[in-house]
mmCIF file of C-alpha atoms in Angstrom:
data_model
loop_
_atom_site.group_PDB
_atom_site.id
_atom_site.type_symbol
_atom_site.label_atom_id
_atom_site.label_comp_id
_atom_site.label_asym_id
_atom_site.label_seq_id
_atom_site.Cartn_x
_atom_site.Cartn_y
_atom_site.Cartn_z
ATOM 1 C CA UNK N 11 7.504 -0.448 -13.612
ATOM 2 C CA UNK N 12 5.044 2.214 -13.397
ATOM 3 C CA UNK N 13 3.624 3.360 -16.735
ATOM 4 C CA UNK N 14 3.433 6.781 -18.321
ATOM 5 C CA UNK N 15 -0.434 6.818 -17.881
ATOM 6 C CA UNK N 16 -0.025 6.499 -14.455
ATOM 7 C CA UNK N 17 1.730 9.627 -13.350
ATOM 8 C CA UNK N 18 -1.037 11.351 -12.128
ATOM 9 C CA UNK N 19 -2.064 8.805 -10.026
ATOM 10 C CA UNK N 20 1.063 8.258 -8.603
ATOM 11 C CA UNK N 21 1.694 11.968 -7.714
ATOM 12 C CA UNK N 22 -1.420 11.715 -5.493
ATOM 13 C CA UNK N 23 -0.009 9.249 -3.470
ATOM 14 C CA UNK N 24 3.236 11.043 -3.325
ATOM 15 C CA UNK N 25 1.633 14.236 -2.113
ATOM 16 C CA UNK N 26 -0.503 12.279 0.601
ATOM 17 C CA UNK N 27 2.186 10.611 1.531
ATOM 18 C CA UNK N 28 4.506 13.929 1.839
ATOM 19 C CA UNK N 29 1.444 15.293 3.940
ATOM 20 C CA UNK N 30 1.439 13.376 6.383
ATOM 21 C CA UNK N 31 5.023 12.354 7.034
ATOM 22 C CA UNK N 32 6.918 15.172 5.641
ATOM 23 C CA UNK N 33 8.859 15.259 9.361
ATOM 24 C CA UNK N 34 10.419 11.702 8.811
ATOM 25 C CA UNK N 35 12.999 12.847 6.727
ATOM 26 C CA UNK N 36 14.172 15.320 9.731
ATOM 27 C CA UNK N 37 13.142 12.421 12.384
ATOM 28 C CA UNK N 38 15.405 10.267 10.868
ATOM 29 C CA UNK N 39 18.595 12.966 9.702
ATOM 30 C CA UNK N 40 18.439 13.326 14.027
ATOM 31 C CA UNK N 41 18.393 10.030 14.592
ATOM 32 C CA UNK N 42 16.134 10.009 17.052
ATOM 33 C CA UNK N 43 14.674 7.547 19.238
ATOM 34 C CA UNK N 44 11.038 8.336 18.406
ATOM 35 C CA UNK N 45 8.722 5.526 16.983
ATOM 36 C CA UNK N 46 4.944 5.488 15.123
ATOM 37 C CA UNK N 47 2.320 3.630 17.704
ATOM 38 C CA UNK N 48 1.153 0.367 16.000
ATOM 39 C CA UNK N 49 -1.589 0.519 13.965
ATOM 40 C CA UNK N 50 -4.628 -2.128 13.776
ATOM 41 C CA UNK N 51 2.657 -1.837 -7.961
ATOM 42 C CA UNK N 52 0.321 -2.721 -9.681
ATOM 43 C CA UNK N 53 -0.366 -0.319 -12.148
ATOM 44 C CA UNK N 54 -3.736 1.050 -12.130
ATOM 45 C CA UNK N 55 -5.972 3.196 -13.969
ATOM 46 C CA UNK N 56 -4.169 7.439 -13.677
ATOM 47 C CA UNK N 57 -5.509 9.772 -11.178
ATOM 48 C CA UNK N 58 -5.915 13.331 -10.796
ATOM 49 C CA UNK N 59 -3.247 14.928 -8.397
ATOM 50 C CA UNK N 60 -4.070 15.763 -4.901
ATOM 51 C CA UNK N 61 -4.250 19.523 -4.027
ATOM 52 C CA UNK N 62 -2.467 19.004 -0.678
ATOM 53 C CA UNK N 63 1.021 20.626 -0.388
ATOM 54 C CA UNK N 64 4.278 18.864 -0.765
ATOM 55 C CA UNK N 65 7.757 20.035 -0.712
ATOM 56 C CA UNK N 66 8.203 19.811 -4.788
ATOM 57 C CA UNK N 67 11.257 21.556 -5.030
ATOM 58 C CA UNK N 68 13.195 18.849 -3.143
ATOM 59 C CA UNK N 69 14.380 21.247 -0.226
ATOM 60 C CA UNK N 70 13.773 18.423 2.251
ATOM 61 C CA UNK N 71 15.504 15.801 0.398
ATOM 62 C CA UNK N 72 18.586 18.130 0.111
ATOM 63 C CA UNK N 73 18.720 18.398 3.965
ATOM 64 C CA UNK N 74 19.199 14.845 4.559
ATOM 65 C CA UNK N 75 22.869 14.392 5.161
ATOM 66 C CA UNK N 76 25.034 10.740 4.906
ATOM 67 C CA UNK N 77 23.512 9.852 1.396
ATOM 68 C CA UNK N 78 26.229 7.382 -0.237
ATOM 69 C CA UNK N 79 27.519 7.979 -4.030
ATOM 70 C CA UNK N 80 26.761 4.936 -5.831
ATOM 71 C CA UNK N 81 24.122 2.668 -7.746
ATOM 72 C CA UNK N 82 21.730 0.957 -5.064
ATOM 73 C CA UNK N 83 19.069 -1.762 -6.301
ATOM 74 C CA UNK N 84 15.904 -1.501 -4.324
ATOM 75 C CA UNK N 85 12.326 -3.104 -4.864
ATOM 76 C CA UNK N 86 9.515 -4.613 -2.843
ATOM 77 C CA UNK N 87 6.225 -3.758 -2.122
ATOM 78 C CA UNK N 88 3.383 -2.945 -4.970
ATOM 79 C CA UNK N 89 1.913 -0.481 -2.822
ATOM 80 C CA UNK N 90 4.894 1.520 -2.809
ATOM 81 C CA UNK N 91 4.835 2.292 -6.508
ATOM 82 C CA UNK N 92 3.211 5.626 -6.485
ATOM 83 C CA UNK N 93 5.423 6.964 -4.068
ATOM 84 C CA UNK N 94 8.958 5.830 -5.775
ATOM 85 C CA UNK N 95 7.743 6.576 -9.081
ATOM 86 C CA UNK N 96 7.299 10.609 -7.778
ATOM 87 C CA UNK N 97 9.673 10.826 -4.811
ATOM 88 C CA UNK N 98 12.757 9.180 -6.373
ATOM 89 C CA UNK N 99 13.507 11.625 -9.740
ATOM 90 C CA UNK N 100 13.420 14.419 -6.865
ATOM 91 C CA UNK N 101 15.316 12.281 -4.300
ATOM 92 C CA UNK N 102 17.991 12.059 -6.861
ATOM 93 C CA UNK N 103 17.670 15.809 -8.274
ATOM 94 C CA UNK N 104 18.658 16.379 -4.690
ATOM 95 C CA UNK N 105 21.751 13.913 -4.314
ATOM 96 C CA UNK N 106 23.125 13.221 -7.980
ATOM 97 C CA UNK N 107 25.160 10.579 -7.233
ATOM 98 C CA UNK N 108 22.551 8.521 -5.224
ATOM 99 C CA UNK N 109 21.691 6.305 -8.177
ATOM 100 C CA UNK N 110 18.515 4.232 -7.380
ATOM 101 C CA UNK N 111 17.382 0.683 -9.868
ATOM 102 C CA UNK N 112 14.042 -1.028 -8.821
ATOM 103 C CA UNK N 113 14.948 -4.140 -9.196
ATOM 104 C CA UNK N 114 12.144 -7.413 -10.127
ATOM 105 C CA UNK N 115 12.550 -10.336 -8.688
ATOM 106 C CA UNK N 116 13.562 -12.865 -11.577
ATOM 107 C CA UNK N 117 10.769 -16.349 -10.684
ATOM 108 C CA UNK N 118 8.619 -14.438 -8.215
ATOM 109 C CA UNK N 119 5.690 -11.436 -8.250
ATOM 110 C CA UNK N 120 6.980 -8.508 -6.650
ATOM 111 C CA UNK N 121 5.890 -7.940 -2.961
ATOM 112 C CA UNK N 122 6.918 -6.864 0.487
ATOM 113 C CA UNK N 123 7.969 -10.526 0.867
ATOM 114 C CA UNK N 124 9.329 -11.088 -2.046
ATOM 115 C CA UNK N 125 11.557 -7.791 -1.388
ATOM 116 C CA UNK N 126 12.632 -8.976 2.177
ATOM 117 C CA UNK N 127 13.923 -11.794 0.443
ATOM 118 C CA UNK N 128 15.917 -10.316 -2.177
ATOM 119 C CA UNK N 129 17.583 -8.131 0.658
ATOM 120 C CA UNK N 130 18.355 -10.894 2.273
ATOM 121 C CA UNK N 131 19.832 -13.054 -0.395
ATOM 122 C CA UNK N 132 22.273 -9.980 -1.356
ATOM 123 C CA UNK N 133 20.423 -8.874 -4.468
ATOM 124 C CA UNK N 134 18.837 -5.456 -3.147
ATOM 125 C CA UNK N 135 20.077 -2.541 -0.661
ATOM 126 C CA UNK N 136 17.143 -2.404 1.329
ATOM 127 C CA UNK N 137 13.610 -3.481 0.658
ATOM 128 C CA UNK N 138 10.203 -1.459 0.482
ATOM 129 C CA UNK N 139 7.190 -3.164 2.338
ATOM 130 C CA UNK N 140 3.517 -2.629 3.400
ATOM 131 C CA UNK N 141 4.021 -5.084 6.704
ATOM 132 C CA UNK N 142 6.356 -5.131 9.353
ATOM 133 C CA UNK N 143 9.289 -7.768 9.648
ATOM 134 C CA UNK N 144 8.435 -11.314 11.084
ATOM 135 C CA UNK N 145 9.954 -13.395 13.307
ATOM 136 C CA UNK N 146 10.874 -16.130 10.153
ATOM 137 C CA UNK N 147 11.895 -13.204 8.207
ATOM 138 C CA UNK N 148 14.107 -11.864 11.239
ATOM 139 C CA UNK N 149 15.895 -15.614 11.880
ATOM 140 C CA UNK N 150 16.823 -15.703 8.549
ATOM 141 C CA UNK N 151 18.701 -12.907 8.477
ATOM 142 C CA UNK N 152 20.507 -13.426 12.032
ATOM 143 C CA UNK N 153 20.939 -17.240 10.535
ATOM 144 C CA UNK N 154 23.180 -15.147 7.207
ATOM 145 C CA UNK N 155 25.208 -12.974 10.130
ATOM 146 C CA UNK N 156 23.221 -9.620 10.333
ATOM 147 C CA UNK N 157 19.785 -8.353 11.511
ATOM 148 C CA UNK N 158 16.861 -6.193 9.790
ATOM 149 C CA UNK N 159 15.809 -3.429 10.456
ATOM 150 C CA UNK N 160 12.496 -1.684 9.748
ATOM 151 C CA UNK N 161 11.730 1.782 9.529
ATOM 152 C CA UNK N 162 8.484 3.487 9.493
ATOM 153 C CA UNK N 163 7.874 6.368 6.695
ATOM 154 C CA UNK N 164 4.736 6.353 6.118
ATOM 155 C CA UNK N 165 0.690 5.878 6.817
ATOM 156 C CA UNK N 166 -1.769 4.219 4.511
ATOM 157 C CA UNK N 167 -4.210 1.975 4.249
ATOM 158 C CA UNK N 168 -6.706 -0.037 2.534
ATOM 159 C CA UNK N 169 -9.562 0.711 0.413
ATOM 160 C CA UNK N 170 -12.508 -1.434 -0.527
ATOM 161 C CA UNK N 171 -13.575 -1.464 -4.244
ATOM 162 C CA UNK N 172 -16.982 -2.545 -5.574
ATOM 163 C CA UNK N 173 -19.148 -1.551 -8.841
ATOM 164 C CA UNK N 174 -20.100 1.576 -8.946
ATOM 165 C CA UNK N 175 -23.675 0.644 -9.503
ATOM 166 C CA UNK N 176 -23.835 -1.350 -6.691
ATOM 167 C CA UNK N 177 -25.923 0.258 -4.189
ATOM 168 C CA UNK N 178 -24.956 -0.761 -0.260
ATOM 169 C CA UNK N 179 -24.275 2.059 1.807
ATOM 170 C CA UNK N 180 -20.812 0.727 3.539
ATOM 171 C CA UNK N 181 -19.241 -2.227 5.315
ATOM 172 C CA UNK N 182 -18.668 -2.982 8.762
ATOM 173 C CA UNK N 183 -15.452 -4.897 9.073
ATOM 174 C CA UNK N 184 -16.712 -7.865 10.347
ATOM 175 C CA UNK N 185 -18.764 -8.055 7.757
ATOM 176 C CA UNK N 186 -15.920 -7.698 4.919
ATOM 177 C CA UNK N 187 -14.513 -10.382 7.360
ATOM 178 C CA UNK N 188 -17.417 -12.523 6.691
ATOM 179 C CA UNK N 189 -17.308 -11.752 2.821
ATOM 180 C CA UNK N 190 -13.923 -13.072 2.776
ATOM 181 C CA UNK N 191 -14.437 -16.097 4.911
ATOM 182 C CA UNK N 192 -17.649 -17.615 2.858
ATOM 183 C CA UNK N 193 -20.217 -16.461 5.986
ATOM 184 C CA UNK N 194 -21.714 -13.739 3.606
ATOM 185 C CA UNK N 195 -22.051 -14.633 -0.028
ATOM 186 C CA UNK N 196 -25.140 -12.280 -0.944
ATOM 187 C CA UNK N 197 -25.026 -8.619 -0.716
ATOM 188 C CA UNK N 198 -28.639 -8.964 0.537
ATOM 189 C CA UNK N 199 -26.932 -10.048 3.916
ATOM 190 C CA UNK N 200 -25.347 -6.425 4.189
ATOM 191 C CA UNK N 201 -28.233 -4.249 3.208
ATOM 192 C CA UNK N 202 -28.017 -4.631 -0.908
ATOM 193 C CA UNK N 203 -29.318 -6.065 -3.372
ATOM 194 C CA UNK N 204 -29.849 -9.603 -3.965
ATOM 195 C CA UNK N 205 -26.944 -10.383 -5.779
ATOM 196 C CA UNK N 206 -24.121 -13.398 -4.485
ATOM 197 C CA UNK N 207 -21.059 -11.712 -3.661
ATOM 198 C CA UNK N 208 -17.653 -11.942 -6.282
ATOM 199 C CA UNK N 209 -14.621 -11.442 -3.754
ATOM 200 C CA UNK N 210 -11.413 -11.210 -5.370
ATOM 201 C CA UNK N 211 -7.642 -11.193 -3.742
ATOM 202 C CA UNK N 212 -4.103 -11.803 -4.840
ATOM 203 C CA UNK N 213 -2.344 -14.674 -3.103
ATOM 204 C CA UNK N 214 -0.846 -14.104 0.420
ATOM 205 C CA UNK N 215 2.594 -15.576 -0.332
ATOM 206 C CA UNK N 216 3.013 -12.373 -2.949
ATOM 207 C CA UNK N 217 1.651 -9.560 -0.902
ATOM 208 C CA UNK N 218 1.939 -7.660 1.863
ATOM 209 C CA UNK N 219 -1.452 -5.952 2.009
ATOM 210 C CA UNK N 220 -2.903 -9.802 1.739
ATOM 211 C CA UNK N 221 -0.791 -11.230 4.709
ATOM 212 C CA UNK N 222 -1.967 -7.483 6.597
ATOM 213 C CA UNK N 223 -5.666 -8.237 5.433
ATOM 214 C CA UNK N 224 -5.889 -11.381 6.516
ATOM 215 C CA UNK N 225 -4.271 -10.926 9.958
ATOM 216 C CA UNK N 226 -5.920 -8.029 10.788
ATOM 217 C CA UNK N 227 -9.213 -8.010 9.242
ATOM 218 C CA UNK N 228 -9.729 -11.877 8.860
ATOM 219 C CA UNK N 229 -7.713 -12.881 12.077
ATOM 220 C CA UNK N 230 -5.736 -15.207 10.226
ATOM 221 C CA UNK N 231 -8.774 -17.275 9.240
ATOM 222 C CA UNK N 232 -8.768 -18.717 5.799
ATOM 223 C CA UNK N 233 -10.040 -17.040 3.044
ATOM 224 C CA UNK N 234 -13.110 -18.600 2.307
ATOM 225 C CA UNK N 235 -14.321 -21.067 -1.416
ATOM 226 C CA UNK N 236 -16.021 -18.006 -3.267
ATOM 227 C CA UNK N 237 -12.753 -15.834 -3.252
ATOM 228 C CA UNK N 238 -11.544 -15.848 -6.698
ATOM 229 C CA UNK N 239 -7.303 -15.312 -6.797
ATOM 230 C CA UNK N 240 -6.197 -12.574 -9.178
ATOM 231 C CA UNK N 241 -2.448 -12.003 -10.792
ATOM 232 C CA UNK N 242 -2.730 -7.946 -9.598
ATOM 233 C CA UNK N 243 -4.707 -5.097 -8.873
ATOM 234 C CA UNK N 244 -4.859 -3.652 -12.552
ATOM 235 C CA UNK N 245 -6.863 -7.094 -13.447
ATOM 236 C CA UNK N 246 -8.808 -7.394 -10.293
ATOM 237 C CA UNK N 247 -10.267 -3.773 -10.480
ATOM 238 C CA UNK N 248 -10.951 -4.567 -14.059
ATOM 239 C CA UNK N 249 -12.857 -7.687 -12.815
ATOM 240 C CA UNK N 250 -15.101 -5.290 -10.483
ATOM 241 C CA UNK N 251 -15.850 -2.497 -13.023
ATOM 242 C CA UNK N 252 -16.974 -5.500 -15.076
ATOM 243 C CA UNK N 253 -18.916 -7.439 -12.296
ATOM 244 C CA UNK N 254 -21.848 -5.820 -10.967
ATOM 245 C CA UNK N 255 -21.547 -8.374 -7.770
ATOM 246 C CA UNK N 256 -17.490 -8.031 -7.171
ATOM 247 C CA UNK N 257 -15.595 -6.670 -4.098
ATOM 248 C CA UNK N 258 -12.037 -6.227 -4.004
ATOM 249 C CA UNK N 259 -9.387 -4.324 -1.225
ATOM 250 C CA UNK N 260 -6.184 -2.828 -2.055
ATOM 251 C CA UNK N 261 -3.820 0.141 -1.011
ATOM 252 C CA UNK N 262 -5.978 3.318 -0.919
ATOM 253 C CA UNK N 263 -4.343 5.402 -3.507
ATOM 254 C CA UNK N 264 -4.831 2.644 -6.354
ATOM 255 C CA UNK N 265 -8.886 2.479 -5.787
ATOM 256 C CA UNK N 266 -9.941 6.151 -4.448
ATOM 257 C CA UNK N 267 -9.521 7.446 -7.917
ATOM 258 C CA UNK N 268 -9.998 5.421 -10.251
ATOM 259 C CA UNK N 269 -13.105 5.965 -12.510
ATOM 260 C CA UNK N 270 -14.680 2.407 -13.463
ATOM 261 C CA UNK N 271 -14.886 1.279 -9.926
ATOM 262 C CA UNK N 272 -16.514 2.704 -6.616
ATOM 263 C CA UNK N 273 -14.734 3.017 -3.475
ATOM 264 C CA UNK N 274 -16.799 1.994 -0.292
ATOM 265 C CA UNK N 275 -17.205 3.888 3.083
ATOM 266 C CA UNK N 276 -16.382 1.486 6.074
ATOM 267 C CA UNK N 277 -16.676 1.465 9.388
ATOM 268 C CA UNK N 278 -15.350 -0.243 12.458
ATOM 269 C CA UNK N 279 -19.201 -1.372 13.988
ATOM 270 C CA UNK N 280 -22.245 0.911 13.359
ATOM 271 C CA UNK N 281 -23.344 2.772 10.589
ATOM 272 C CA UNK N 282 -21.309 5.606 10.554
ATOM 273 C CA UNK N 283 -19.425 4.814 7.993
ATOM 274 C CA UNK N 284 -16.033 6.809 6.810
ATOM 275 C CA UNK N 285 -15.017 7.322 3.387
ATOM 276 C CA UNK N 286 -11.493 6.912 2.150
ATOM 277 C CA UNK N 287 -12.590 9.803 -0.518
ATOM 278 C CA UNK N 288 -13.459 13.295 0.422
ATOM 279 C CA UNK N 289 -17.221 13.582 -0.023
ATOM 280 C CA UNK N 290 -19.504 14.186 -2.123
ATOM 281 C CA UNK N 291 -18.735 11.326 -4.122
ATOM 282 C CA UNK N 292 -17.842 11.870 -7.711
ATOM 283 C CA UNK N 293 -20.027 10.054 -10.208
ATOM 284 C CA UNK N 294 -17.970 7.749 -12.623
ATOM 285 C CA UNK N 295 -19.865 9.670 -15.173
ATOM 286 C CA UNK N 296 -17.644 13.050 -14.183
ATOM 287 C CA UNK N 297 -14.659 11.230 -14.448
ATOM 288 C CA UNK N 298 -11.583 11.433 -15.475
ATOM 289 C CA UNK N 299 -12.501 15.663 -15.559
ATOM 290 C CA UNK N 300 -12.757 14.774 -11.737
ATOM 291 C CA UNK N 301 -11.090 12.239 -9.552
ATOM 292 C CA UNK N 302 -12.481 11.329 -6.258
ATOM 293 C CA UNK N 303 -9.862 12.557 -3.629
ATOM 294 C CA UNK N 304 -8.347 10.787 -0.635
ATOM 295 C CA UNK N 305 -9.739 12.218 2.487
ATOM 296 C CA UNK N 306 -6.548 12.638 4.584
ATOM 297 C CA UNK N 307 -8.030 14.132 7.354
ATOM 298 C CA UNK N 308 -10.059 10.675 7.909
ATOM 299 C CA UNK N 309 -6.646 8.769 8.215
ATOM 300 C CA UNK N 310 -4.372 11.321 10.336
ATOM 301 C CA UNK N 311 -7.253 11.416 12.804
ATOM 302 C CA UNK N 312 -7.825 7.603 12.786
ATOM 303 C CA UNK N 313 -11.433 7.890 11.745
ATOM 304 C CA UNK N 314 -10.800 5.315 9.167
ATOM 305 C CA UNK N 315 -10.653 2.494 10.210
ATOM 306 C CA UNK N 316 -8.670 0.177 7.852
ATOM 307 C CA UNK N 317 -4.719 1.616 8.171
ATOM 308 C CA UNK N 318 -1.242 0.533 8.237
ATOM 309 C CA UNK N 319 2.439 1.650 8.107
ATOM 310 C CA UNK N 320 4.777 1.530 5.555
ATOM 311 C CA UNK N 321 8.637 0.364 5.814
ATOM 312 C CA UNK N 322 12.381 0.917 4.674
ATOM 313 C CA UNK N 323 13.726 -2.630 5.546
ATOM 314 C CA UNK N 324 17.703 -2.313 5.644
ATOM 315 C CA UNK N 325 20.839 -5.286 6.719
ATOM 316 C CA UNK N 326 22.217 -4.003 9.957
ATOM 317 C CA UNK N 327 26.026 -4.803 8.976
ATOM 318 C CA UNK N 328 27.257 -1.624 8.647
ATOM 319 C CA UNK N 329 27.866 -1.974 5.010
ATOM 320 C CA UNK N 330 27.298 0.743 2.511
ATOM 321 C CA UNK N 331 24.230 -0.761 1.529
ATOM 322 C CA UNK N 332 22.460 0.108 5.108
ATOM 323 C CA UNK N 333 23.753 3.620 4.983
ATOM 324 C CA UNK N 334 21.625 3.502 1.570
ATOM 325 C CA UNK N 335 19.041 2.811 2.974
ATOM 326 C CA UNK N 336 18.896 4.533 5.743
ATOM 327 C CA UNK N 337 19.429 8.240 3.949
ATOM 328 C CA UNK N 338 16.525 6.504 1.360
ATOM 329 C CA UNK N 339 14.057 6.247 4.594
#
């Protein structure tokens, strides 16, 4: 569970996240048929709130109509930490009786499929991930007597961390894919200094944003002999802000503003790279009095080039449990 350091970070990613898909909650109340397009919790060091508007006073949530009385478990995805630790206490301001418990898995690290698992062994209502349902995960399910469903609340995506002293003016992404599959081991090779390369990644079987990173960005290629595994994102961005050579990649709203580690523009080919902060770039010596902010505008417009969705995953059995989840999405 989050910790109470973390607060501020996780109320930026709440108010991003409210930002841009404030008009779920009504989407889904309707019932429509719309759907996103596809797109190609750790606890980490506290971050300065956002300054974009969200609806605080849980008007929104108090619109939503169907939420079930009752104590649901729930858990999942690391990514989604910032947003349950700030959207839940206002969820459930809204509907008292909609009692939520993140639940841990008991012999496992928490994940998105980790959490798809738990949902469908029985032990949670509906699962939080940072990847969409796959076929396996799907079979499984029908093989128990019900199907998943996911639904899309939210758009994200994934930051690259280095040290802040190291001076390269971005990444392409086929050349993080070469970082991560051993064809680039010197920063030299992408326009820094001559220095080998340190990347670090948790293991794919405990994370969604690993199983998206390598799909997407590595096209399922293997990660490559100089990758170094790490237990979470707290210790790997500890790693980099201690390892002038390191590179890491995580959700955005655990790097962009943290203060030992710098956050690297990227770009799809080119050299116009896109920041996943809002420029200028604050100097780690100005923080914590200032955080480096998440430039929204880059992601709602697609400019950045690194995003992803994130999902409610519910059991379509008509229990009580999928009506939880569905008035949660």
């Amino acid at each position: 569970m989050a910790q109470k350091s973390e607060v501020p970070a996780l109320l930026a990613a709440f108010f991003i996240t409210a930002a841009l898909f404030g008009g779920g909650l009504w989407w889904l109340t309707q019932k429509s048929g719309f759907r996103f397009g596809n797109f190609s919790s750790n606890n980490t060091e506290s971050a300065q709130s956002s300054t974009d508007s969200s609806p605080s006073d849980g008007s929104n949530f108090s619109s939503v109509s169907g939420v079930p009385a009752g104590l649901f478990n729930y858990g999942g995805s690391t990514t989604w930490a910032p947003i349950r630790k700030d959207i839940d206490p206002v969820l459930q301001a809204a509907h008292p009786s909609f009692n939520l418990r993140y639940t841990d898995p008991l012999n496992a690290t928490p994940g998105s499929a980790t959490g798809i698992r738990m949902l469908t062994d029985g032990q949670l209502a509906f699962a939080q991930t940072s990847r969409g349902v796959t076929d396996q995960e799907y079979q499984q399910a029908q093989q128990r007597g019900f199907t998943l469903k996911q639904i899309p609340v939210a758009l994200e995506g994934i930051a690259i961390a280095v040290h802040p002293s190291l001076s390269v003016p971005g990444l392409t992404l086929k050349q993080i894919q070469d970082i991560y599959t051993g064809r680039v081991t010197n920063w030299s090779q992408v326009g820094g200094p001559n220095l080998a390369i340190v990347p670090y990644s948790r293991r794919i079987q405990d994370a969604g944003t690993v199983e998206f990173f390598v799909t997407n960005l590595l096209n399922n290629q293997p990660f490559g002999r100089t990758v170094q595994t790490v237990y979470s994102t707290t210790d790997a961005l500890r790693k980099v802000s201690e390892n002038r050579g390191s590179i890491y990649y995580a959700s955005v709203p655990e790097v962009v503003p943290q203060c030992s580690i710098k956050p690297l523009p990227i770009v799809r080919q080119g050299n116009n790279f896109v920041p996943p902060y809002k420029e200028p770039l604050v100097p780690t010596s100005a923080c914590p009095a200032q955080r480096n902010q998440i430039n929204v505008d880059a992601f709602k417009s697609g400019a950045y080039p690194i995003t992803r969705q994130l999902f409610v995953v519910i059991k379509q059995d008509g229990q009580l449990d999928q009506q939880a989840g569905e008035a949660y999405a």
